[in-house]
GROMACS .gro file of C-alpha atoms in nm:
model
  340
    1MET     CA    1   4.290  -2.868  16.836
    2SER     CA    2   4.545  -2.865  16.984
    3ALA     CA    3   4.897  -3.075  16.948
    4SER     CA    4   4.788  -3.206  17.283
    5GLY     CA    5   4.422  -3.316  17.146
    6GLY     CA    6   4.602  -3.568  16.909
    7THR     CA    7   4.529  -3.467  16.635
    8LYS     CA    8   4.790  -3.683  16.428
    9ALA     CA    9   4.710  -3.994  16.560
   10ILE     CA   10   4.298  -3.901  16.445
   11VAL     CA   11   4.394  -3.818  16.128
   12ALA     CA   12   4.602  -4.169  16.112
   13ALA     CA   13   4.258  -4.350  16.276
   14LEU     CA   14   4.073  -4.241  16.019
   15GLY     CA   15   4.322  -4.295  15.739
   16ALA     CA   16   4.358  -4.701  15.824
   17ASN     CA   17   3.916  -4.693  15.902
   18LEU     CA   18   3.823  -4.575  15.616
   19ALA     CA   19   4.080  -4.805  15.402
   20ILE     CA   20   3.979  -5.081  15.633
   21ALA     CA   21   3.639  -5.069  15.566
   22VAL     CA   22   3.667  -5.082  15.194
   23ALA     CA   23   3.869  -5.384  15.224
   24LYS     CA   24   3.593  -5.543  15.449
   25PHE     CA   25   3.278  -5.420  15.229
   26VAL     CA   26   3.461  -5.637  14.949
   27ALA     CA   27   3.559  -5.913  15.141
   28PHE     CA   28   3.221  -5.947  15.331
   29LEU     CA   29   2.990  -5.910  14.934
   30PHE     CA   30   3.301  -6.249  14.794
   31SER     CA   31   3.268  -6.428  15.112
   32GLY     CA   32   2.914  -6.410  15.221
   33SER     CA   33   3.042  -6.367  15.615
   34SER     CA   34   2.894  -6.129  15.843
   35SER     CA   35   3.202  -6.149  16.067
   36MET     CA   36   3.260  -5.979  15.750
   37LEU     CA   37   2.998  -5.710  15.735
   38ALA     CA   38   2.956  -5.638  16.118
   39GLU     CA   39   3.368  -5.563  16.050
   40SER     CA   40   3.291  -5.281  15.763
   41VAL     CA   41   3.030  -5.136  15.970
   42HIS     CA   42   3.227  -5.118  16.236
   43SER     CA   43   3.523  -4.960  16.055
   44LEU     CA   44   3.252  -4.757  15.872
   45ALA     CA   45   3.152  -4.621  16.213
   46ASP     CA   46   3.462  -4.543  16.325
   47SER     CA   47   3.554  -4.278  16.063
   48GLY     CA   48   3.303  -4.162  16.151
   49ASN     CA   49   3.380  -4.103  16.452
   50GLN     CA   50   3.732  -3.947  16.337
   51GLY     CA   51   3.574  -3.738  16.159
   52LEU     CA   52   3.406  -3.626  16.419
   53LEU     CA   53   3.642  -3.581  16.688
   54LEU     CA   54   3.856  -3.326  16.409
   55LEU     CA   55   3.510  -3.083  16.372
   56GLY     CA   56   3.467  -3.054  16.765
   57GLY     CA   57   3.791  -2.961  16.783
   58LYS     CA   58   3.730  -2.679  16.448
   59LYS     CA   59   3.454  -2.582  16.597
   60ALA     CA   60   3.647  -2.559  16.991
   61GLN     CA   61   3.878  -2.305  16.826
   62ARG     CA   62   3.530  -2.033  16.777
   63GLU     CA   63   3.597  -1.681  16.988
   64ALA     CA   64   3.411  -1.649  17.265
   65THR     CA   65   3.055  -1.443  17.257
   66PRO     CA   66   2.830  -1.252  17.451
   67GLN     CA   67   2.574  -1.570  17.448
   68HIS     CA   68   2.871  -1.774  17.520
   69PRO     CA   69   3.130  -1.549  17.760
   70PHE     CA   70   3.370  -1.881  17.822
   71GLY     CA   71   3.404  -1.932  17.442
   72TYR     CA   72   3.370  -2.298  17.371
   73GLY     CA   73   3.563  -2.514  17.483
   74ARG     CA   74   3.409  -2.800  17.578
   75GLU     CA   75   3.283  -2.866  17.161
   76ARG     CA   76   3.527  -3.145  17.226
   77TYR     CA   77   3.302  -3.310  17.465
   78ILE     CA   78   2.975  -3.310  17.299
   79TYR     CA   79   3.139  -3.475  16.964
   80ALA     CA   80   3.347  -3.719  17.208
   81PHE     CA   81   3.011  -3.818  17.368
   82LEU     CA   82   2.876  -3.820  17.030
   83VAL     CA   83   3.094  -4.091  16.933
   84SER     CA   84   3.016  -4.288  17.237
   85ILE     CA   85   2.645  -4.281  17.068
   86VAL     CA   86   2.765  -4.368  16.696
   87LEU     CA   87   2.953  -4.698  16.834
   88PHE     CA   88   2.707  -4.832  17.033
   89SER     CA   89   2.395  -4.832  16.817
   90ILE     CA   90   2.585  -4.841  16.466
   91GLY     CA   91   2.903  -4.998  16.514
   92GLY     CA   92   2.706  -5.237  16.840
   93MET     CA   93   2.409  -5.278  16.786
   94PHE     CA   94   2.400  -5.329  16.408
   95ALA     CA   95   2.713  -5.634  16.505
   96VAL     CA   96   2.457  -5.772  16.767
   97TYR     CA   97   2.146  -5.802  16.513
   98GLU     CA   98   2.365  -5.949  16.286
   99GLY     CA   99   2.523  -6.190  16.506
  100TYR     CA  100   2.192  -6.284  16.583
  101GLU     CA  101   2.092  -6.347  16.294
  102LYS     CA  102   2.365  -6.558  16.147
  103ILE     CA  103   2.316  -6.805  16.448
  104LYS     CA  104   1.976  -6.848  16.396
  105HIS     CA  105   2.052  -6.851  15.961
  106PRO     CA  106   2.350  -7.020  15.913
  107HIS     CA  107   2.518  -7.065  15.619
  108GLU     CA  108   2.885  -7.137  15.509
  109ILE     CA  109   3.109  -6.915  15.430
  110GLU     CA  110   3.223  -6.871  15.056
  111ALA     CA  111   3.609  -6.759  14.948
  112TRP     CA  112   3.725  -6.792  15.244
  113TYR     CA  113   4.061  -6.662  15.221
  114TRP     CA  114   3.924  -6.285  15.108
  115PRO     CA  115   3.853  -6.256  15.470
  116VAL     CA  116   4.073  -6.416  15.579
  117GLY     CA  117   4.353  -6.148  15.338
  118VAL     CA  118   4.126  -5.853  15.467
  119LEU     CA  119   4.201  -5.936  15.837
  120VAL     CA  120   4.526  -5.987  15.839
  121PHE     CA  121   4.588  -5.656  15.621
  122ALA     CA  122   4.342  -5.470  15.886
  123ILE     CA  123   4.514  -5.608  16.200
  124ILE     CA  124   4.842  -5.468  16.041
  125ALA     CA  125   4.653  -5.160  15.955
  126GLU     CA  126   4.479  -5.103  16.323
  127GLY     CA  127   4.869  -5.198  16.481
  128PHE     CA  128   5.002  -4.868  16.289
  129SER     CA  129   4.717  -4.672  16.434
  130PHE     CA  130   4.713  -4.789  16.740
  131ARG     CA  131   5.071  -4.743  16.812
  132THR     CA  132   5.073  -4.345  16.734
  133ALA     CA  133   4.827  -4.328  16.949
  134ILE     CA  134   5.009  -4.500  17.175
  135LYS     CA  135   5.309  -4.291  17.117
  136GLU     CA  136   5.069  -4.001  17.143
  137SER     CA  137   4.942  -4.099  17.414
  138ASN     CA  138   5.265  -4.139  17.626
  139GLU     CA  139   5.364  -3.779  17.611
  140ALA     CA  140   5.048  -3.665  17.763
  141ARG     CA  141   5.016  -3.914  18.051
  142GLY     CA  142   5.342  -3.909  18.230
  143SER     CA  143   5.429  -4.167  18.532
  144LEU     CA  144   5.001  -4.258  18.520
  145SER     CA  145   4.860  -4.584  18.369
  146TRP     CA  146   4.680  -4.588  18.102
  147LYS     CA  147   4.305  -4.669  18.322
  148GLU     CA  148   4.409  -4.353  18.495
  149PHE     CA  149   4.475  -4.148  18.240
  150ILE     CA  150   4.205  -4.271  18.086
  151ARG     CA  151   4.008  -4.166  18.264
  152ARG     CA  152   4.151  -3.868  18.451
  153ALA     CA  153   4.297  -3.680  18.102
  154LYS     CA  154   4.108  -3.356  18.005
  155ALA     CA  155   4.147  -3.393  17.624
  156PRO     CA  156   3.869  -3.623  17.546
  157GLU     CA  157   4.041  -3.753  17.183
  158LEU     CA  158   4.351  -3.976  17.316
  159PRO     CA  159   4.094  -4.155  17.508
  160VAL     CA  160   3.899  -4.192  17.252
  161VAL     CA  161   4.138  -4.345  16.948
  162LEU     CA  162   4.326  -4.547  17.221
  163MET     CA  163   4.024  -4.783  17.287
  164GLU     CA  164   3.831  -4.757  16.924
  165ASP     CA  165   4.206  -4.950  16.841
  166PHE     CA  166   4.190  -5.151  17.129
  167GLY     CA  167   3.863  -5.243  17.028
  168ALA     CA  168   3.897  -5.274  16.672
  169LEU     CA  169   4.236  -5.503  16.804
  170ILE     CA  170   4.010  -5.751  16.967
  171GLY     CA  171   3.703  -5.728  16.725
  172LEU     CA  172   3.962  -5.826  16.446
  173VAL     CA  173   4.064  -6.147  16.691
  174LEU     CA  174   3.728  -6.241  16.679
  175ALA     CA  175   3.621  -6.201  16.361
  176LEU     CA  176   3.891  -6.407  16.230
  177ALA     CA  177   3.843  -6.620  16.540
  178GLY     CA  178   3.469  -6.722  16.370
  179VAL     CA  179   3.543  -6.714  15.988
  180GLY     CA  180   3.816  -6.990  16.093
  181LEU     CA  181   3.643  -7.210  16.278
  182ALA     CA  182   3.327  -7.189  16.022
  183VAL     CA  183   3.528  -7.247  15.793
  184GLY     CA  184   3.726  -7.476  15.972
  185THR     CA  185   3.372  -7.736  16.149
  186GLY     CA  186   3.157  -7.603  15.795
  187ASN     CA  187   2.920  -7.445  16.039
  188GLY     CA  188   2.878  -7.104  15.990
  189VAL     CA  189   2.707  -7.099  16.342
  190TRP     CA  190   3.052  -6.951  16.439
  191ASP     CA  191   3.075  -6.667  16.240
  192GLY     CA  192   2.754  -6.576  16.410
  193ILE     CA  193   2.920  -6.577  16.709
  194GLY     CA  194   3.240  -6.426  16.644
  195THR     CA  195   3.003  -6.102  16.465
  196LEU     CA  196   2.792  -6.131  16.810
  197CYS     CA  197   3.120  -6.095  17.034
  198ILE     CA  198   3.283  -5.789  16.858
  199GLY     CA  199   2.866  -5.557  16.905
  200VAL     CA  200   2.926  -5.679  17.294
  201LEU     CA  201   3.289  -5.590  17.286
  202LEU     CA  202   3.194  -5.215  17.108
  203ILE     CA  203   2.876  -5.174  17.353
  204VAL     CA  204   3.092  -5.268  17.644
  205ILE     CA  205   3.366  -4.979  17.509
  206ALA     CA  206   3.055  -4.778  17.377
  207ILE     CA  207   2.966  -4.714  17.751
  208VAL     CA  208   3.294  -4.677  17.943
  209LEU     CA  209   3.347  -4.343  17.664
  210ALA     CA  210   2.993  -4.263  17.759
  211ALA     CA  211   3.046  -4.239  18.116
  212GLU     CA  212   3.356  -4.041  18.085
  213THR     CA  213   3.249  -3.788  17.832
  214LYS     CA  214   2.939  -3.765  18.068
  215SER     CA  215   3.175  -3.677  18.382
  216LEU     CA  216   3.425  -3.403  18.100
  217LEU     CA  217   3.002  -3.247  18.031
  218LEU     CA  218   2.867  -3.208  18.378
  219GLY     CA  219   3.215  -3.039  18.485
  220GLU     CA  220   3.533  -3.074  18.632
  221ALA     CA  221   3.773  -3.000  18.820
  222ALA     CA  222   4.166  -2.971  18.793
  223GLY     CA  223   4.376  -3.246  18.793
  224THR     CA  224   4.485  -3.282  19.162
  225ASP     CA  225   4.890  -3.137  19.069
  226GLN     CA  226   4.771  -2.818  18.955
  227VAL     CA  227   4.535  -2.799  19.243
  228GLU     CA  228   4.898  -2.816  19.399
  229LYS     CA  229   5.049  -2.516  19.223
  230ILE     CA  230   4.814  -2.329  19.225
  231LYS     CA  231   4.734  -2.346  19.560
  232SER     CA  232   5.159  -2.275  19.605
  233ALA     CA  233   5.134  -1.961  19.384
  234VAL     CA  234   4.865  -1.760  19.563
  235VAL     CA  235   4.962  -1.750  19.892
  236ASP     CA  236   5.305  -1.528  19.870
  237GLY     CA  237   5.290  -1.465  20.331
  238ASP     CA  238   5.321  -1.161  20.222
  239THR     CA  239   4.992  -0.939  20.033
  240VAL     CA  240   4.774  -1.270  20.041
  241THR     CA  241   4.845  -1.476  20.359
  242ALA     CA  242   4.619  -1.774  20.272
  243LEU     CA  243   4.435  -1.895  20.061
  244ILE     CA  244   4.027  -1.963  20.217
  245HIS     CA  245   3.854  -2.173  19.956
  246MET     CA  246   3.896  -2.233  19.604
  247ARG     CA  247   3.715  -2.412  19.280
  248THR     CA  248   3.771  -2.446  18.995
  249LEU     CA  249   3.627  -2.561  18.690
  250HIS     CA  250   3.771  -2.673  18.315
  251LEU     CA  251   3.616  -2.513  18.049
  252GLY     CA  252   3.771  -2.733  17.816
  253PRO     CA  253   4.073  -2.966  17.824
  254GLU     CA  254   4.332  -2.647  17.727
  255GLU     CA  255   4.124  -2.385  17.971
  256LEU     CA  256   4.050  -2.380  18.341
  257LEU     CA  257   3.873  -2.122  18.511
  258VAL     CA  258   3.935  -2.067  18.939
  259ALA     CA  259   3.703  -1.889  19.190
  260ALA     CA  260   3.923  -1.827  19.501
  261LYS     CA  261   3.853  -1.618  19.809
  262ILE     CA  262   4.194  -1.531  19.962
  263ALA     CA  263   4.284  -1.393  20.253
  264VAL     CA  264   4.453  -0.997  20.284
  265GLN     CA  265   4.629  -0.822  20.537
  266HIS     CA  266   4.328  -0.579  20.705
  267ASP     CA  267   4.505  -0.266  20.673
  268ASN     CA  268   4.522  -0.302  20.301
  269THR     CA  269   4.426  -0.003  20.043
  270ALA     CA  270   4.209  -0.067  19.863
  271THR     CA  271   4.538  -0.038  19.551
  272GLU     CA  272   4.765  -0.310  19.813
  273VAL     CA  273   4.421  -0.537  19.759
  274ALA     CA  274   4.398  -0.538  19.402
  275ASN     CA  275   4.754  -0.453  19.307
  276ALA     CA  276   4.775  -0.824  19.566
  277ILE     CA  277   4.496  -0.993  19.341
  278ASP     CA  278   4.694  -0.885  19.001
  279ALA     CA  279   4.997  -1.036  19.151
  280ALA     CA  280   4.869  -1.358  19.287
  281GLU     CA  281   4.696  -1.412  18.949
  282THR     CA  282   5.013  -1.364  18.705
  283ARG     CA  283   5.186  -1.675  18.959
  284ILE     CA  284   4.893  -1.902  18.863
  285ARG     CA  285   4.905  -1.841  18.516
  286ALA     CA  286   5.286  -1.894  18.550
  287ALA     CA  287   5.193  -2.201  18.783
  288VAL     CA  288   4.908  -2.322  18.501
  289PRO     CA  289   4.914  -2.140  18.170
  290ILE     CA  290   4.601  -2.354  18.089
  291ALA     CA  291   4.409  -2.094  18.392
  292ARG     CA  292   4.301  -1.830  18.203
  293VAL     CA  293   3.983  -1.764  18.361
  294ILE     CA  294   4.058  -1.647  18.768
  295TYR     CA  295   3.821  -1.500  18.977
  296LEU     CA  296   3.962  -1.413  19.342
  297GLU     CA  297   3.774  -1.224  19.592
  298PRO     CA  298   3.972  -1.117  19.884
  299ASP     CA  299   3.877  -1.146  20.271
  300ILE     CA  300   3.997  -1.104  20.607
  301TYR     CA  301   4.033  -1.413  20.749
  302SER     CA  302   3.831  -1.491  21.069
  303GLU     CA  303   3.928  -1.810  21.324
  304ALA     CA  304   3.604  -1.674  21.516
  305ALA     CA  305   3.380  -1.679  21.218
  306ALA     CA  306   3.511  -1.923  21.056
  307ALA     CA  307   3.375  -2.185  21.375
  308ALA     CA  308   3.067  -2.039  21.413
  309GLY     CA  309   2.999  -1.910  21.077
  310ALA     CA  310   2.651  -2.125  20.996
  311ASP     CA  311   2.710  -2.033  20.567
  312PRO     CA  312   3.028  -2.138  20.441
  313ALA     CA  313   2.916  -1.896  20.106
  314LYS     CA  314   2.934  -1.589  20.358
  315THR     CA  315   3.214  -1.703  20.600
  316PRO     CA  316   3.617  -1.703  20.622
  317GLY     CA  317   3.731  -2.005  20.587
  318GLY     CA  318   3.502  -2.253  20.475
  319ALA     CA  319   3.287  -2.500  20.556
  320PRO     CA  320   3.040  -2.454  20.838
  321GLY     CA  321   3.107  -2.510  21.230
  322ASN     CA  322   3.492  -2.564  21.116
  323ALA     CA  323   3.791  -2.330  21.086
  324PRO     CA  324   4.009  -2.446  20.828
  325PRO     CA  325   4.328  -2.659  20.935
  326THR     CA  326   4.604  -2.486  21.012
  327ALA     CA  327   4.933  -2.502  20.783
  328SER     CA  328   5.307  -2.585  20.925
  329ASP     CA  329   5.319  -2.175  20.916
  330GLY     CA  330   5.023  -2.080  21.118
  331THR     CA  331   4.804  -2.014  20.875
  332PRO     CA  332   4.494  -2.097  20.782
  333ASP     CA  333   4.468  -2.387  20.513
  334THR     CA  334   4.135  -2.549  20.274
  335SER     CA  335   4.117  -2.836  20.102
  336THR     CA  336   4.045  -2.759  19.705
  337ASP     CA  337   3.919  -2.893  19.464
  338SER     CA  338   4.052  -3.210  19.205
  339GLY     CA  339   3.948  -3.359  18.910
  340HIS     CA  340   3.844  -3.746  18.892
   0.00000   0.00000   0.00000
């Protein structure tokens, strides 16, 4: 896994969650708090999730094979999607069930100082993990807001760890509130309510993660800034006069496929066209280094054919019945794909 995959953040979260899971389970054994049981399962599930992310990063590094000619980069997306399933089923649904049972059959919390002490320790440990995730994410997100970063990030690990740590901190606060109210009022129902709230929180986070990783699994285009860099790199105004249309696709977080139809001079020889394509590929890779798989199809742009053509796959110029917009230099310009 590359540095951008957030390995440091994953390892920090794994270490914190394993320690917290043990501490929470010990506190549950001494106090009988359902919030502590739900939180211990939550931390255990989170530890498993970080293990899945590390495993996905390792598997994604395998070399391409004849059966998988584009490599295994999407393994990282698959394992990130599995994380959302684990978080929903083991973390969220278990907490909802445990909370319901505690509300239905409440009992007082014994040795309240155990869960309170462990929760304070857990908040500190999770805060350290969350701080590490934020620090690594800041290096990757640039000027994007946190919401935009989570939605647009092509490497799934950092958004997953961020949301897990954020959910864990909120869950710990809910657990502390539930235990505190149960101890203060002598009514164990509050402990069950806190547990139920933790379950709902985890389910919501799992659904958000599932939606985002599903989009990555289906295949996302390059980001808008990368598309603009590719467009600028393709056309040199001499051998390649225009970009007719283009499609991009992430084969993995750090591997991009670019397929485009480019306009060349009508009187170019085959050697000149081949050299023009090679030069365009070099410019694209220099502008966007993750563009590792590039297919460029040369064509002769015809405005009349573009306007009259019914099949954009066969018509130089794009959409049926519409010539592409004209750029300021008089060459045809077309829209391109961008990320979500």
